[in-house]
Short mmCIF file of C-alpha atoms in Angstrom, two decimals:
data_model
loop_
_atom_site.label_atom_id
_atom_site.label_comp_id
_atom_site.label_asym_id
_atom_site.label_seq_id
_atom_site.Cartn_x
_atom_site.Cartn_y
_atom_site.Cartn_z
CA MET A 1 31.33 -5.60 -53.14
CA ALA A 2 31.16 -3.02 -55.79
CA TYR A 3 34.27 -2.11 -57.26
CA ALA A 4 35.30 1.90 -56.00
CA GLY A 5 36.96 3.81 -58.98
CA LYS A 6 39.88 6.10 -58.56
CA ARG A 7 37.98 9.37 -58.88
CA TYR A 8 35.57 7.84 -56.06
CA ARG A 9 38.02 7.07 -53.74
CA LYS A 10 39.90 10.10 -54.30
CA MET A 11 36.98 12.13 -53.15
CA ALA A 12 36.08 9.60 -50.18
CA GLU A 13 39.42 10.29 -48.95
CA LYS A 14 38.44 14.39 -48.69
CA LEU A 15 35.56 13.55 -46.36
CA ASP A 16 35.48 13.08 -42.54
CA ALA A 17 33.16 10.13 -42.46
CA ASP A 18 32.30 10.99 -38.63
CA LYS A 19 31.41 14.49 -39.69
CA SER A 20 27.83 16.04 -40.42
CA TYR A 21 28.11 18.69 -42.77
CA LYS A 22 26.67 21.89 -42.79
CA LEU A 23 24.18 22.30 -46.08
CA SER A 24 25.96 24.77 -47.72
CA GLU A 25 29.34 22.91 -46.76
CA ALA A 26 28.12 19.92 -48.79
CA VAL A 27 26.73 21.29 -51.67
CA ALA A 28 29.94 23.20 -52.26
CA PHE A 29 31.50 19.70 -52.23
CA LEU A 30 29.52 18.34 -54.44
CA LYS A 31 29.87 20.77 -56.92
CA ASP A 32 33.87 21.65 -56.49
CA ASN A 33 34.31 17.65 -56.82
CA SER A 34 31.88 16.90 -59.84
CA SER A 35 33.84 15.63 -63.05
CA CYS A 36 31.65 13.65 -64.43
CA LYS A 37 31.00 13.83 -68.56
CA PHE A 38 27.30 14.15 -67.67
CA ASP A 39 25.19 16.63 -65.64
CA GLU A 40 25.09 14.66 -62.67
CA THR A 41 21.53 14.36 -60.59
CA VAL A 42 21.61 15.86 -56.93
CA GLU A 43 20.07 13.29 -54.79
CA VAL A 44 19.04 12.84 -51.30
CA SER A 45 18.41 10.07 -49.07
CA ILE A 46 16.04 10.43 -46.03
CA ASN A 47 16.43 7.43 -43.14
CA LEU A 48 13.00 7.92 -40.81
CA ASN A 49 12.39 6.39 -37.51
CA VAL A 50 8.94 5.12 -38.67
CA ASP A 51 7.57 1.44 -39.16
CA PRO A 52 6.53 1.17 -43.27
CA ARG A 53 3.94 -1.79 -42.36
CA ASN A 54 1.96 0.67 -40.58
CA ALA A 55 -0.45 2.94 -42.74
CA ASP A 56 -0.45 6.06 -40.71
CA GLN A 57 3.50 6.21 -40.96
CA ASN A 58 3.68 5.15 -44.99
CA ILE A 59 4.67 8.16 -46.04
CA ARG A 60 3.98 9.75 -49.47
CA GLY A 61 3.85 13.10 -50.79
CA MET A 62 4.67 15.85 -53.79
CA VAL A 63 6.80 19.08 -53.81
CA SER A 64 7.26 21.66 -55.50
CA MET A 65 11.07 22.25 -56.70
CA PRO A 66 11.52 26.11 -56.42
CA ALA A 67 14.30 26.70 -58.82
CA GLY A 68 12.60 23.45 -61.16
CA THR A 69 14.44 20.17 -61.24
CA GLY A 70 16.34 20.75 -64.84
CA LYS A 71 14.12 17.98 -66.32
CA THR A 72 10.77 18.47 -68.09
CA LYS A 73 8.33 15.53 -67.63
CA ARG A 74 5.96 14.30 -69.83
CA VAL A 75 2.39 14.12 -68.56
CA ALA A 76 -0.60 12.18 -69.66
CA VAL A 77 -4.24 13.42 -68.94
CA PHE A 78 -7.25 11.32 -68.44
CA ALA A 79 -10.10 14.15 -69.27
CA ARG A 80 -13.61 14.17 -71.56
CA GLY A 81 -14.71 17.42 -73.15
CA THR A 82 -13.75 20.73 -71.71
CA ALA A 83 -11.47 19.14 -69.33
CA ALA A 84 -9.76 17.63 -71.95
CA ASP A 85 -9.32 20.81 -74.69
CA ASP A 86 -7.96 22.57 -71.56
CA ALA A 87 -5.53 19.77 -70.67
CA LYS A 88 -3.92 19.92 -74.11
CA ALA A 89 -3.95 23.70 -73.61
CA ALA A 90 -1.81 23.67 -70.44
CA GLY A 91 0.49 21.27 -72.20
CA ALA A 92 0.02 17.56 -71.64
CA ASP A 93 1.56 15.71 -73.49
CA PHE A 94 -1.04 13.08 -73.91
CA VAL A 95 -4.41 13.60 -73.69
CA GLY A 96 -7.41 11.16 -73.83
CA ALA A 97 -10.05 8.75 -72.13
CA GLU A 98 -10.46 4.93 -72.86
CA ASP A 99 -8.06 5.41 -76.16
CA LEU A 100 -5.46 6.40 -73.74
CA ALA A 101 -5.89 3.83 -71.87
CA GLU A 102 -6.08 1.15 -74.43
CA LYS A 103 -2.57 2.52 -75.38
CA ILE A 104 -1.34 1.84 -71.67
CA GLN A 105 -2.64 -1.73 -71.98
CA SER A 106 -0.75 -2.17 -74.70
CA GLY A 107 2.04 -1.14 -72.65
CA ASP A 108 3.02 2.16 -74.04
CA ILE A 109 3.71 4.69 -71.51
CA GLU A 110 6.04 7.38 -72.74
CA PHE A 111 5.03 9.55 -69.99
CA GLU A 112 6.27 10.72 -66.10
CA VAL A 113 3.31 11.63 -64.65
CA CYS A 114 -0.57 10.19 -64.79
CA ILE A 115 -3.21 12.96 -64.02
CA ALA A 116 -6.63 12.40 -63.86
CA SER A 117 -10.34 14.29 -63.69
CA PRO A 118 -12.11 12.79 -60.71
CA ASP A 119 -15.11 11.41 -63.02
CA MET A 120 -12.01 9.21 -65.14
CA MET A 121 -11.30 6.99 -62.34
CA GLY A 122 -13.89 4.27 -63.55
CA VAL A 123 -11.79 4.08 -66.56
CA VAL A 124 -8.36 4.63 -64.97
CA GLY A 125 -9.52 2.66 -62.20
CA ARG A 126 -8.74 -0.68 -64.59
CA LEU A 127 -5.43 0.00 -64.83
CA GLY A 128 -3.75 -0.53 -61.56
CA LYS A 129 -1.94 -3.53 -62.15
CA VAL A 130 -0.28 -1.75 -64.89
CA LEU A 131 0.23 2.13 -63.42
CA GLY A 132 0.82 0.76 -59.75
CA PRO A 133 3.76 -1.24 -60.18
CA LYS A 134 5.37 1.92 -62.14
CA GLY A 135 4.44 4.27 -59.35
CA LEU A 136 2.28 6.22 -61.89
CA MET A 137 -1.00 5.55 -60.48
CA PRO A 138 -2.83 8.85 -60.09
CA ASN A 139 -3.80 9.56 -56.72
CA PRO A 140 -5.90 12.28 -54.95
CA LYS A 141 -3.09 12.61 -51.85
CA LEU A 142 -0.64 13.49 -54.53
CA GLY A 143 -3.09 16.34 -56.30
CA THR A 144 -2.71 14.09 -59.45
CA VAL A 145 -6.70 12.93 -58.91
CA THR A 146 -8.53 16.62 -59.57
CA PRO A 147 -11.30 18.74 -60.86
CA ASN A 148 -8.37 21.03 -61.80
CA VAL A 149 -6.38 18.90 -64.78
CA VAL A 150 -4.80 22.61 -65.57
CA ASN A 151 -2.92 23.40 -62.50
CA ALA A 152 -1.92 19.70 -61.74
CA ILE A 153 -0.14 19.89 -65.13
CA LYS A 154 1.84 22.88 -64.45
CA ASN A 155 3.06 21.27 -61.44
CA ALA A 156 4.24 18.67 -62.83
CA LYS A 157 5.87 20.68 -65.59
CA ALA A 158 7.53 22.92 -63.12
CA GLY A 159 9.21 20.47 -61.29
CA GLN A 160 7.65 18.49 -58.88
CA VAL A 161 9.24 15.41 -57.29
CA GLU A 162 7.41 12.67 -55.31
CA TYR A 163 8.76 11.45 -51.79
CA ARG A 164 7.53 8.28 -51.14
CA LEU A 165 9.00 5.86 -48.22
CA ASP A 166 10.03 2.36 -49.20
CA LYS A 167 10.26 -0.95 -46.99
CA GLN A 168 13.36 -0.30 -45.29
CA GLY A 169 12.17 3.17 -43.79
CA ILE A 170 14.18 5.67 -46.27
CA ILE A 171 12.94 8.39 -48.70
CA HIS A 172 15.07 8.48 -51.55
CA ALA A 173 14.67 11.13 -54.61
CA GLY A 174 16.64 13.29 -57.27
CA LEU A 175 16.16 16.91 -56.64
CA CYS A 176 18.16 18.98 -59.88
CA LYS A 177 21.31 18.60 -61.94
CA ILE A 178 24.71 19.78 -60.36
CA SER A 179 25.22 22.42 -62.72
CA PHE A 180 22.46 24.45 -60.93
CA ALA A 181 24.07 27.25 -59.11
CA LYS A 182 24.60 26.41 -55.35
CA GLU A 183 21.97 28.64 -53.91
CA LYS A 184 19.52 26.70 -56.01
CA ILE A 185 20.43 23.40 -55.62
CA GLU A 186 20.06 24.43 -51.30
CA GLU A 187 17.05 25.69 -52.08
CA ASN A 188 15.46 22.46 -53.79
CA ILE A 189 17.21 20.55 -50.75
CA LYS A 190 15.73 22.53 -47.97
CA ALA A 191 12.26 22.76 -49.68
CA PHE A 192 12.39 18.75 -50.27
CA VAL A 193 13.65 17.76 -46.41
CA GLY A 194 11.43 20.61 -44.96
CA ALA A 195 8.29 19.02 -46.43
CA VAL A 196 9.02 15.89 -45.41
CA VAL A 197 9.94 16.84 -41.67
CA ARG A 198 6.33 18.29 -41.70
CA ALA A 199 5.14 15.33 -42.88
CA LYS A 200 5.81 13.76 -39.89
CA PRO A 201 3.16 11.41 -38.64
CA ALA A 202 1.24 12.16 -34.65
CA SER A 203 1.86 8.15 -33.96
CA VAL A 204 5.99 8.83 -34.36
CA LYS A 205 7.54 8.62 -31.19
CA GLY A 206 10.83 10.04 -29.86
CA ASN A 207 13.56 10.93 -32.95
CA TYR A 208 12.04 11.11 -36.31
CA LEU A 209 15.34 12.06 -38.31
CA LYS A 210 17.77 9.35 -38.32
CA SER A 211 20.03 10.42 -41.14
CA VAL A 212 19.76 12.98 -43.95
CA THR A 213 22.35 12.23 -46.83
CA ILE A 214 22.97 14.29 -49.80
CA SER A 215 25.08 12.91 -53.17
CA SER A 216 25.13 13.14 -57.05
CA THR A 217 24.80 10.57 -58.98
CA MET A 218 28.96 9.83 -59.33
CA SER A 219 29.64 11.12 -55.58
CA VAL A 220 30.32 9.80 -52.42
CA GLY A 221 27.28 10.77 -49.75
CA LEU A 222 27.69 13.84 -47.64
CA LYS A 223 26.14 13.46 -44.15
CA LEU A 224 24.04 16.17 -42.91
CA ASP A 225 23.61 18.28 -39.61
CA THR A 226 20.33 16.69 -38.92
CA ALA A 227 20.16 19.66 -36.15
CA GLU A 228 20.20 22.67 -38.99
CA VAL A 229 17.93 20.22 -41.32
CA PHE A 230 15.02 20.95 -38.79
CA THR A 231 15.18 24.97 -39.52
CA PHE A 232 14.32 24.04 -43.07
#
């Protein structure tokens, strides 16, 4: 069992383990009890009543954070010609075709988002074994394979967050920094959780949300009131 530090134990003592908290109450608690020397990340964990083994229940998507994430992501774009010029003008950190593929194949991956124009998938497809395990493979469902690379770059830079179901049926994500204003943190949580709620597969019967928990990097988790969550 991992050792719980003094600060963590002191924070846990303030919570009612059987209580489901309102969002505003939970966020206020996290901010009031943040005492780390670094700017912690506000995180959310959503436990869903789905079966990840079923393809139609393997939930995945992207959500734009209305208040941003507090972190600027480095973006790589596969494009040629005018699309490549547009990508550079839009602020892409790395732009290329076969040359970019060679760089990635050598293990030089210095980006958090990878975007491709549709005509480049013949080149990108060969990178599946490298980009796939890192969750960086461009995907039309995530908006990262698109003819409008400029819009995709702007979304990535502005603060998009991916949601993706793990093998245990849980979605984890970091949404923003604890230094954000309380209202901004709430906006991001509502946007993210609301998107996951709306992504409910038609094949799921019964209660979709098992639990929603928010925390910061070094804090305890606070379980949210799921009745309120459905209003996000």
